[in-house]
Structure formats: structure tokens, C-alpha cells
Tab-separated table of C-alpha atoms and ligand atoms in Angstrom:
chain	number	residue	atom	x	y	z
A	1	UNK	CA	95.843	-129.237	162.861
A	2	UNK	CA	99.195	-128.173	164.355
A	3	UNK	CA	101.872	-130.848	164.199
A	4	UNK	CA	105.555	-130.581	165.139
A	5	UNK	CA	107.073	-127.226	165.954
A	6	UNK	CA	105.871	-125.526	162.858
A	7	UNK	CA	104.537	-128.477	160.889
A	8	UNK	CA	100.817	-128.335	160.176
A	9	UNK	CA	98.538	-130.678	158.310
A	10	UNK	CA	94.979	-130.423	157.012
A	11	UNK	CA	92.517	-132.041	154.659
A	12	UNK	CA	90.692	-129.438	152.585
A	13	UNK	CA	88.354	-129.549	149.602
A	14	UNK	CA	89.598	-129.174	146.052
A	15	UNK	CA	87.999	-125.736	145.862
A	16	UNK	CA	90.061	-124.618	148.855
A	17	UNK	CA	93.108	-126.406	147.493
A	18	UNK	CA	94.746	-123.181	146.411
A	19	UNK	CA	95.430	-121.533	149.774
A	20	UNK	CA	95.072	-117.779	150.038
A	21	UNK	CA	98.511	-117.668	151.619
A	22	UNK	CA	101.309	-119.671	150.080
A	23	UNK	CA	104.269	-118.336	152.012
A	24	UNK	CA	104.173	-121.109	154.655
A	25	UNK	CA	102.909	-123.958	152.439
A	26	UNK	CA	105.288	-126.912	152.142
A	27	UNK	CA	103.131	-128.888	149.789
A	28	UNK	CA	99.648	-129.577	148.487
A	29	UNK	CA	98.636	-133.070	147.423
A	30	UNK	CA	95.448	-133.486	145.413
A	31	UNK	CA	93.769	-136.876	145.107
A	32	UNK	CA	91.304	-138.089	142.507
A	33	UNK	CA	90.829	-137.446	138.834
A	34	UNK	CA	89.500	-133.907	139.158
A	35	UNK	CA	91.356	-130.907	137.816
A	36	UNK	CA	94.114	-129.825	140.148
A	37	UNK	CA	93.576	-126.393	141.665
A	38	UNK	CA	95.813	-123.688	140.278
A	39	UNK	CA	98.303	-121.719	142.322
A	40	UNK	CA	101.767	-120.311	142.188
A	41	UNK	CA	103.472	-123.398	143.598
A	42	UNK	CA	103.425	-126.808	141.942
A	43	UNK	CA	100.946	-129.320	143.277
A	44	UNK	CA	101.287	-133.049	143.617
A	45	UNK	CA	98.591	-134.966	141.774
A	46	UNK	CA	97.888	-138.513	142.932
A	47	UNK	CA	95.403	-140.406	140.810
A	48	UNK	CA	93.410	-142.309	143.412
A	49	UNK	CA	89.648	-141.565	143.253
A	50	UNK	CA	88.142	-139.835	146.311
A	51	UNK	CA	85.296	-141.877	147.815
A	52	UNK	CA	84.346	-139.757	150.845
A	53	UNK	CA	85.441	-137.275	153.460
A	54	UNK	CA	88.118	-134.713	153.708
A	55	UNK	CA	87.626	-133.020	150.347
A	56	UNK	CA	90.481	-134.701	148.537
A	57	UNK	CA	93.324	-132.279	149.221
A	58	UNK	CA	96.135	-132.614	151.754
A	59	UNK	CA	97.962	-129.409	152.731
A	60	UNK	CA	101.258	-129.317	154.632
A	61	UNK	CA	102.488	-126.068	156.174
A	62	UNK	CA	105.560	-125.045	158.118
A	63	UNK	CA	106.347	-122.171	160.404
A	64	UNK	CA	108.286	-119.286	158.971
A	65	UNK	CA	109.421	-118.746	155.439
A	66	UNK	CA	109.242	-121.520	152.893
A	67	UNK	CA	111.050	-121.487	149.570
A	68	UNK	CA	110.687	-123.577	146.413
A	69	UNK	CA	113.408	-125.357	144.533
A	70	UNK	CA	114.256	-128.221	142.250
A	71	UNK	CA	117.096	-130.732	142.406
A	72	UNK	CA	117.345	-133.009	139.356
A	73	UNK	CA	113.702	-134.070	138.898
A	74	UNK	CA	112.732	-133.646	142.549
A	75	UNK	CA	110.678	-130.541	143.220
A	76	UNK	CA	110.579	-129.295	146.763
A	77	UNK	CA	109.484	-126.663	149.242
A	78	UNK	CA	111.590	-126.206	152.336
A	79	UNK	CA	111.672	-124.330	155.641
A	80	UNK	CA	114.670	-124.042	157.965
A	81	UNK	CA	113.950	-127.494	159.440
A	82	UNK	CA	111.814	-129.421	156.964
A	83	UNK	CA	111.894	-130.328	153.292
A	84	UNK	CA	108.795	-131.580	151.509
A	85	UNK	CA	109.618	-133.035	148.093
A	86	UNK	CA	108.051	-134.919	145.240
A	87	UNK	CA	108.973	-136.655	142.011
A	88	UNK	CA	106.758	-138.058	139.278
A	89	UNK	CA	108.235	-140.372	136.627
A	90	UNK	CA	106.749	-142.220	133.678
A	91	UNK	CA	107.902	-145.808	133.237
A	92	UNK	CA	109.910	-145.346	130.048
A	93	UNK	CA	112.185	-148.296	130.937
A	94	UNK	CA	109.936	-150.151	133.343
A	95	UNK	CA	108.832	-149.761	136.946
A	96	UNK	CA	112.108	-150.978	138.454
A	97	UNK	CA	114.172	-148.384	136.604
A	98	UNK	CA	111.718	-145.581	137.435
A	99	UNK	CA	111.624	-146.548	141.135
A	100	UNK	CA	115.384	-146.773	141.424
A	101	UNK	CA	115.803	-143.413	139.706
A	102	UNK	CA	113.129	-141.757	141.876
A	103	UNK	CA	114.742	-142.997	145.095
A	104	UNK	CA	118.273	-142.130	143.983
A	105	UNK	CA	117.106	-138.600	143.239
A	106	UNK	CA	115.277	-138.339	146.575
A	107	UNK	CA	118.395	-139.424	148.498
A	108	UNK	CA	120.674	-137.134	146.468
A	109	UNK	CA	118.335	-134.208	147.137
A	110	UNK	CA	117.986	-134.665	150.890
A	111	UNK	CA	121.712	-135.391	151.306
A	112	UNK	CA	122.891	-132.401	149.310
A	113	UNK	CA	120.436	-129.926	150.834
A	114	UNK	CA	121.155	-131.154	154.365
A	115	UNK	CA	117.801	-132.717	155.338
A	116	UNK	CA	119.079	-136.315	155.495
A	117	UNK	CA	116.441	-137.735	157.881
A	118	UNK	CA	113.425	-139.087	155.999
A	119	UNK	CA	110.377	-139.207	158.262
A	120	UNK	CA	107.738	-140.345	155.780
A	121	UNK	CA	107.551	-141.432	152.125
A	122	UNK	CA	104.345	-141.923	150.116
A	123	UNK	CA	104.466	-144.155	147.012
A	124	UNK	CA	101.773	-144.462	144.313
A	125	UNK	CA	102.116	-146.698	141.266
A	126	UNK	CA	99.630	-148.121	138.780
A	127	UNK	CA	98.803	-151.840	138.493
A	128	UNK	CA	100.476	-152.625	141.797
A	129	UNK	CA	99.252	-156.248	141.876
A	130	UNK	CA	99.912	-157.014	138.206
A	131	UNK	CA	102.648	-159.525	137.452
A	132	UNK	CA	105.097	-158.698	134.640
A	133	UNK	CA	108.253	-160.650	133.775
A	134	UNK	CA	107.261	-163.174	136.452
A	135	UNK	CA	107.221	-160.714	139.361
A	136	UNK	CA	104.372	-158.686	140.860
A	137	UNK	CA	104.934	-154.975	140.301
A	138	UNK	CA	104.871	-154.216	144.054
A	139	UNK	CA	107.758	-156.687	144.427
A	140	UNK	CA	109.618	-155.040	141.538
A	141	UNK	CA	109.151	-151.752	143.397
A	142	UNK	CA	110.556	-153.272	146.620
A	143	UNK	CA	113.590	-154.634	144.832
A	144	UNK	CA	114.350	-151.273	143.199
A	145	UNK	CA	113.800	-149.326	146.460
A	146	UNK	CA	116.336	-151.634	148.158
A	147	UNK	CA	118.851	-151.120	145.347
A	148	UNK	CA	118.660	-147.345	145.753
A	149	UNK	CA	119.010	-147.616	149.558
A	150	UNK	CA	122.106	-149.791	149.089
A	151	UNK	CA	123.581	-147.432	146.471
A	152	UNK	CA	123.251	-144.526	148.926
A	153	UNK	CA	124.522	-146.612	151.873
A	154	UNK	CA	121.272	-146.145	153.754
A	155	UNK	CA	119.961	-148.545	156.363
A	156	UNK	CA	117.733	-151.417	155.181
A	157	UNK	CA	116.382	-152.271	158.636
A	158	UNK	CA	115.671	-150.393	161.848
A	159	UNK	CA	116.047	-146.734	161.065
A	160	UNK	CA	114.034	-146.684	157.821
A	161	UNK	CA	111.285	-144.200	156.900
A	162	UNK	CA	107.602	-144.729	157.561
A	163	UNK	CA	105.875	-145.327	154.217
A	164	UNK	CA	102.929	-146.540	152.211
A	165	UNK	CA	102.692	-148.019	148.708
A	166	UNK	CA	99.357	-147.967	146.908
A	167	UNK	CA	97.930	-148.577	143.475
A	168	UNK	CA	96.917	-145.555	141.384
A	169	UNK	CA	94.731	-145.443	138.267
A	170	UNK	CA	96.147	-147.359	135.267
A	171	UNK	CA	98.267	-145.088	133.099
A	172	UNK	CA	99.420	-142.889	136.021
A	173	UNK	CA	103.093	-142.144	136.515
A	174	UNK	CA	105.034	-143.358	139.548
A	175	UNK	CA	104.571	-140.630	142.192
A	176	UNK	CA	106.802	-140.451	145.269
A	177	UNK	CA	106.468	-137.648	147.806
A	178	UNK	CA	108.232	-137.285	151.133
A	179	UNK	CA	108.937	-135.261	154.234
A	180	UNK	CA	112.583	-134.941	155.299
A	181	UNK	CA	114.167	-133.220	158.267
A	182	UNK	CA	117.429	-131.805	159.531
A	183	UNK	CA	116.628	-133.470	162.873
A	184	UNK	CA	116.786	-137.189	163.630
A	185	UNK	CA	113.630	-139.284	163.327
A	186	UNK	CA	112.578	-142.146	165.644
A	187	UNK	CA	111.369	-145.311	163.898
A	188	UNK	CA	108.502	-147.240	165.532
A	189	UNK	CA	107.669	-150.927	165.022
A	190	UNK	CA	104.397	-152.720	165.803
A	191	UNK	CA	104.711	-155.417	168.516
A	192	UNK	CA	101.800	-157.291	166.851
A	193	UNK	CA	103.598	-157.534	163.498
A	194	UNK	CA	106.876	-158.830	162.143
A	195	UNK	CA	108.818	-155.812	160.896
A	196	UNK	CA	108.270	-155.513	157.144
A	197	UNK	CA	112.032	-155.483	156.580
A	198	UNK	CA	112.114	-158.922	158.256
A	199	UNK	CA	109.236	-160.511	156.334
A	200	UNK	CA	109.980	-164.103	155.235
A	201	UNK	CA	111.049	-164.769	151.633
A	202	UNK	CA	107.528	-165.757	150.494
A	203	UNK	CA	106.638	-162.034	150.176
A	204	UNK	CA	109.511	-161.294	147.806
A	205	UNK	CA	112.254	-158.682	148.223
A	206	UNK	CA	112.019	-157.301	151.760
A	207	UNK	CA	110.117	-153.997	151.981
A	208	UNK	CA	112.294	-151.290	153.580
A	209	UNK	CA	109.910	-149.259	155.729
A	210	UNK	CA	109.108	-148.773	159.406
A	211	UNK	CA	105.597	-149.081	160.845
A	212	UNK	CA	105.615	-145.465	162.050
A	213	UNK	CA	107.962	-142.584	162.767
A	214	UNK	CA	108.139	-139.762	165.271
A	215	UNK	CA	109.556	-136.373	164.354
A	216	UNK	CA	109.526	-133.600	166.930
A	217	UNK	CA	106.174	-134.504	168.501
A	218	UNK	CA	104.509	-135.634	165.292
A	219	UNK	CA	103.579	-139.279	164.705
A	220	UNK	CA	103.445	-140.582	161.129
A	221	UNK	CA	101.796	-144.013	160.931
A	222	UNK	CA	102.633	-145.994	157.780
A	223	UNK	CA	100.021	-147.733	155.690
A	224	UNK	CA	98.610	-150.325	158.126
A	225	UNK	CA	96.779	-153.451	157.030
A	226	UNK	CA	95.076	-156.520	158.469
A	227	UNK	CA	98.368	-158.293	159.081
A	228	UNK	CA	99.306	-160.073	162.304
A	229	UNK	CA	102.808	-161.501	162.512
A	230	UNK	CA	103.511	-161.517	158.793
A	231	UNK	CA	100.238	-163.054	157.648
A	232	UNK	CA	97.088	-161.490	156.255
A	233	UNK	CA	94.182	-162.243	158.602
A	234	UNK	CA	90.407	-162.176	157.881
A	235	UNK	CA	90.721	-162.905	154.159
A	236	UNK	CA	87.446	-161.909	152.469
A	237	UNK	CA	85.976	-160.167	155.569
A	238	UNK	CA	86.329	-156.406	155.197
A	239	UNK	CA	84.692	-155.535	158.550
A	240	UNK	CA	87.061	-157.824	160.443
A	241	UNK	CA	90.045	-156.491	158.454
A	242	UNK	CA	89.065	-152.956	159.494
A	243	UNK	CA	88.822	-153.961	163.175
A	244	UNK	CA	92.221	-155.686	162.983
A	245	UNK	CA	93.727	-152.518	161.506
A	246	UNK	CA	92.280	-150.510	164.415
A	247	UNK	CA	93.971	-152.937	166.818
A	248	UNK	CA	97.250	-152.455	164.915
A	249	UNK	CA	96.865	-148.667	165.035
A	250	UNK	CA	96.201	-148.802	168.814
A	251	UNK	CA	99.340	-150.905	169.247
A	252	UNK	CA	101.379	-148.387	167.247
A	253	UNK	CA	100.053	-145.440	169.249
A	254	UNK	CA	100.978	-147.230	172.522
A	255	UNK	CA	104.411	-148.112	171.211
A	256	UNK	CA	104.961	-144.514	170.039
A	257	UNK	CA	104.003	-143.243	173.510
A	258	UNK	CA	106.394	-145.726	175.122
A	259	UNK	CA	109.267	-144.658	172.851
A	260	UNK	CA	108.544	-140.922	173.057
A	261	UNK	CA	108.495	-141.046	176.861
A	262	UNK	CA	107.692	-137.783	178.595
A	263	UNK	CA	104.270	-136.525	179.628
A	264	UNK	CA	102.746	-135.813	176.215
A	265	UNK	CA	100.657	-138.519	174.580
A	266	UNK	CA	99.514	-139.518	171.127
A	267	UNK	CA	95.948	-140.770	170.995
A	268	UNK	CA	93.681	-142.327	168.360
A	269	UNK	CA	91.064	-139.569	168.600
A	270	UNK	CA	93.447	-136.798	167.613
A	271	UNK	CA	94.931	-138.415	164.517
A	272	UNK	CA	93.887	-137.701	160.914
A	273	UNK	CA	93.386	-140.812	158.783
A	274	UNK	CA	93.685	-141.692	155.115
A	275	UNK	CA	91.786	-144.865	154.290
A	276	UNK	CA	92.504	-146.835	151.113
A	277	UNK	CA	89.564	-148.970	149.959
A	278	UNK	CA	90.205	-151.660	147.342
A	279	UNK	CA	86.563	-152.259	146.351
A	280	UNK	CA	84.150	-149.303	146.295
A	281	UNK	CA	81.148	-151.340	147.544
A	282	UNK	CA	83.030	-151.960	150.825
A	283	UNK	CA	83.077	-148.249	151.711
A	284	UNK	CA	79.963	-148.217	153.938
A	285	UNK	CA	81.098	-151.220	155.998
A	286	UNK	CA	84.537	-149.693	156.544
A	287	UNK	CA	83.014	-146.321	157.475
A	288	UNK	CA	80.691	-147.834	160.061
A	289	UNK	CA	83.524	-149.795	161.704
A	290	UNK	CA	85.709	-146.683	161.902
A	291	UNK	CA	82.905	-144.460	163.228
A	292	UNK	CA	82.169	-146.980	165.965
A	293	UNK	CA	85.729	-146.700	167.273
A	294	UNK	CA	86.828	-143.182	166.318
A	295	UNK	CA	83.535	-141.330	166.803
A	296	UNK	CA	81.623	-139.036	164.453
A	297	UNK	CA	84.196	-136.218	164.388
A	298	UNK	CA	87.260	-138.132	163.230
A	299	UNK	CA	89.076	-136.670	160.249
A	300	UNK	CA	89.005	-139.338	157.534
A	301	UNK	CA	89.773	-139.201	153.828
A	302	UNK	CA	88.655	-142.288	151.873
A	303	UNK	CA	90.395	-143.094	148.581
A	304	UNK	CA	89.995	-145.975	146.158
A	305	UNK	CA	93.317	-147.733	145.721
A	306	UNK	CA	94.678	-151.225	145.231
A	307	UNK	CA	96.758	-152.491	148.148
A	308	UNK	CA	100.034	-154.319	147.943
A	309	UNK	CA	98.751	-157.813	148.763
A	310	UNK	CA	95.889	-159.195	146.695
A	311	UNK	CA	94.033	-160.361	149.838
A	312	UNK	CA	94.091	-156.975	151.614
A	313	UNK	CA	90.808	-155.075	151.211
A	314	UNK	CA	91.614	-151.952	153.219
A	315	UNK	CA	94.679	-150.087	154.488
A	316	UNK	CA	94.869	-147.048	156.791
A	317	UNK	CA	97.588	-144.470	157.449
A	318	UNK	CA	97.526	-141.661	160.003
A	319	UNK	CA	99.269	-138.524	161.186
A	320	UNK	CA	98.974	-136.480	164.354
A	321	UNK	CA	100.626	-134.560	167.118
A	322	UNK	CA	101.002	-135.467	170.766
A	323	UNK	CA	99.018	-133.471	173.282
B	401	LIG	C1	102.227	-154.305	154.894
B	401	LIG	O1	102.102	-154.070	156.096
B	401	LIG	C2	101.216	-153.673	153.988
B	401	LIG	O2	106.037	-151.015	150.785
B	401	LIG	O3	106.225	-149.002	151.584
B	401	LIG	C3	102.314	-150.858	154.098
B	401	LIG	C4	103.108	-149.729	154.278
B	401	LIG	C5	102.616	-151.750	153.081
B	401	LIG	C6	104.196	-149.474	153.417
B	401	LIG	C7	105.639	-150.096	151.524
B	401	LIG	C8	103.698	-151.473	152.231
B	401	LIG	C9	104.477	-150.360	152.399
B	401	LIG	O4	103.123	-155.056	154.449
B	401	LIG	C10	101.797	-152.962	152.839
């Protein structure tokens, strides 16, 4: 799947996870608990079990030469225009400290190497809904992410990266990976939802992410849940939550087309989707809802992961190029 000038994305199986050609690979993310494929560039391992589809490996490529590097604890691969980076930290001094350190290092890396525009950030942390010291860990994460943004004088609203934040298997490190650019990124909000950075106080420290981003003809849709306004809808009904997410995704695609202007269009059928399922037994219901709307040929990778509100049963992210 060809994305922005040069950027390409694919889901492959674990067996194919070590590409024959590495020279244009920006990054390889492997999901699940299986052994990571071996290769001569480092791989990102995210411990979220694979339930179906896609093979469990996400490969990002760029056009032209790509080189590897490391800046503090951030490892990266970069082309002339794009930098794909990742950092994995154990929680030696708690989740807040690890999150703040990870984000400080991400910002230092992209600033110093000259790729200051963050298009998309993926966040995975264990026990995301567990409360410690009186605060849910997802809220601790939000507070620490904000502190790092403030420390680096980055925006807290408006022009913030698209993102997702999911629960990984207990005992996993905090894993943050990201795509940054030399070129500006356009943030997209969902007209059906209150912007996350404007959520009311009841949800804790305000989450600093945009609903989607556009970078050079590529649309990155953030983790999208069954939320309308700021409230979870269809509590306990996974089929209805899936349909509400599809409505949110349609709204985001329309909004992205409005903002992008021009003749080229994003459309639901040409996106690739990553679907996070809280409870394994819900998989079949979610799959049948998605097939009904997206058709039998949609590219879908299903992972088991906890989602950042206890009442959310499913969350979906997407990526694709305009045509
Ligand atoms: C939501 O809409 C669901 O904290 O980075 C989705 C995408 C969600 C990103 C994040 C959280 C994040 O509020 C949760």
C-alpha cells in the first residue's frame, strides 16, 4: 500500500516480518507474544495478542535511502523526509516518570534531527485501567504526556499529533513509537466528538492528541471509540459500539477530505485498520459488523488490548492514502 510520497505501509505475517530488502524500511512493528523475526535492523515488539487478520506485523517503508540511528534511548530509521522512531522503557520509578522521560526523549530527538512535526504516536502500556496511588494509570500517562509537552513548549491543543493509547500484556514495558516529518502536518478533529484535549474534568488530565492527521496525502486516524460528544455510548453493546465507531470513522474521512481540499479523496474502503478488542469472545461480532460495512477485502488486523475507558469494548485506528 503506497502512502505519501515515498511512505508505504503493509500488514505482513510474522514469517515475512524480516523483509528481503531492508534498505527502504523505516520500521517493523511486531504484535503478539510470538518470537520477533530476526533481521539486521531493530524491531519494535508490542505485546498485544493477535486475534485475527493481517499476520501480526506492520511494516513501514520510505522512498530512497534509509539510515538507522539512536538518540538517547530513542532508536530510529530515517529518510530525507521522514523519521520513524521508538522507545521502550521499564517503569523503574513508576509509569508517570517513564512516560515523561519517553516523551522528552522523543521531542529532543525530533527537534535535534530536524523532523519536528509529529504526525502519529502509538502508545502501549500495561494495566492501563488499573488505579494506583488513587489515579488510573491511563490518567497518570496523560498527566505525564502533558508535562513533557509543556517542558518542550509544544502545543497542548489544536496542532497535536494523532495517537492511540492501549493496554499491553501485564509486565510489558511502556512502548512509544512515532512517525515524524520535516514537513508540516494537518490535524483533523471529529465534528461528532468533543476534541480530546477539551474533554471535561471528569476524565482526568486532558489527553493531548488529535482525532486524525494528514501528512502529504496520507491520513492517520487515531484510536477511535464509541464516543459521541465526550460520552461513551452503547455501554455493554459491542455491536452497537462497533457501528458507532464506523460512523465516527466516516465523519473523520469526510472532515479530512474537506480540510485536504483538492480533487483527491480519502475513502473508507482504501484504509487499513487496526482493531483493538477488549474481550476475546467479542471478536466474531466485531468482525461481522466491520465486514458488513467495509466488505470482504478490507485490510484488518485484530489485536487483544484493554482500552483507556473501562466501558469501551472496541477501538479502531486506520491509515491510508488519498486516491
Ligand atoms: C478517546 O477517544 C479514546 O490518549 O492518546 C484514543 C486515541 C484514546 C488516543 C490517547 C486515547 C488516545 O478518548 C481513547
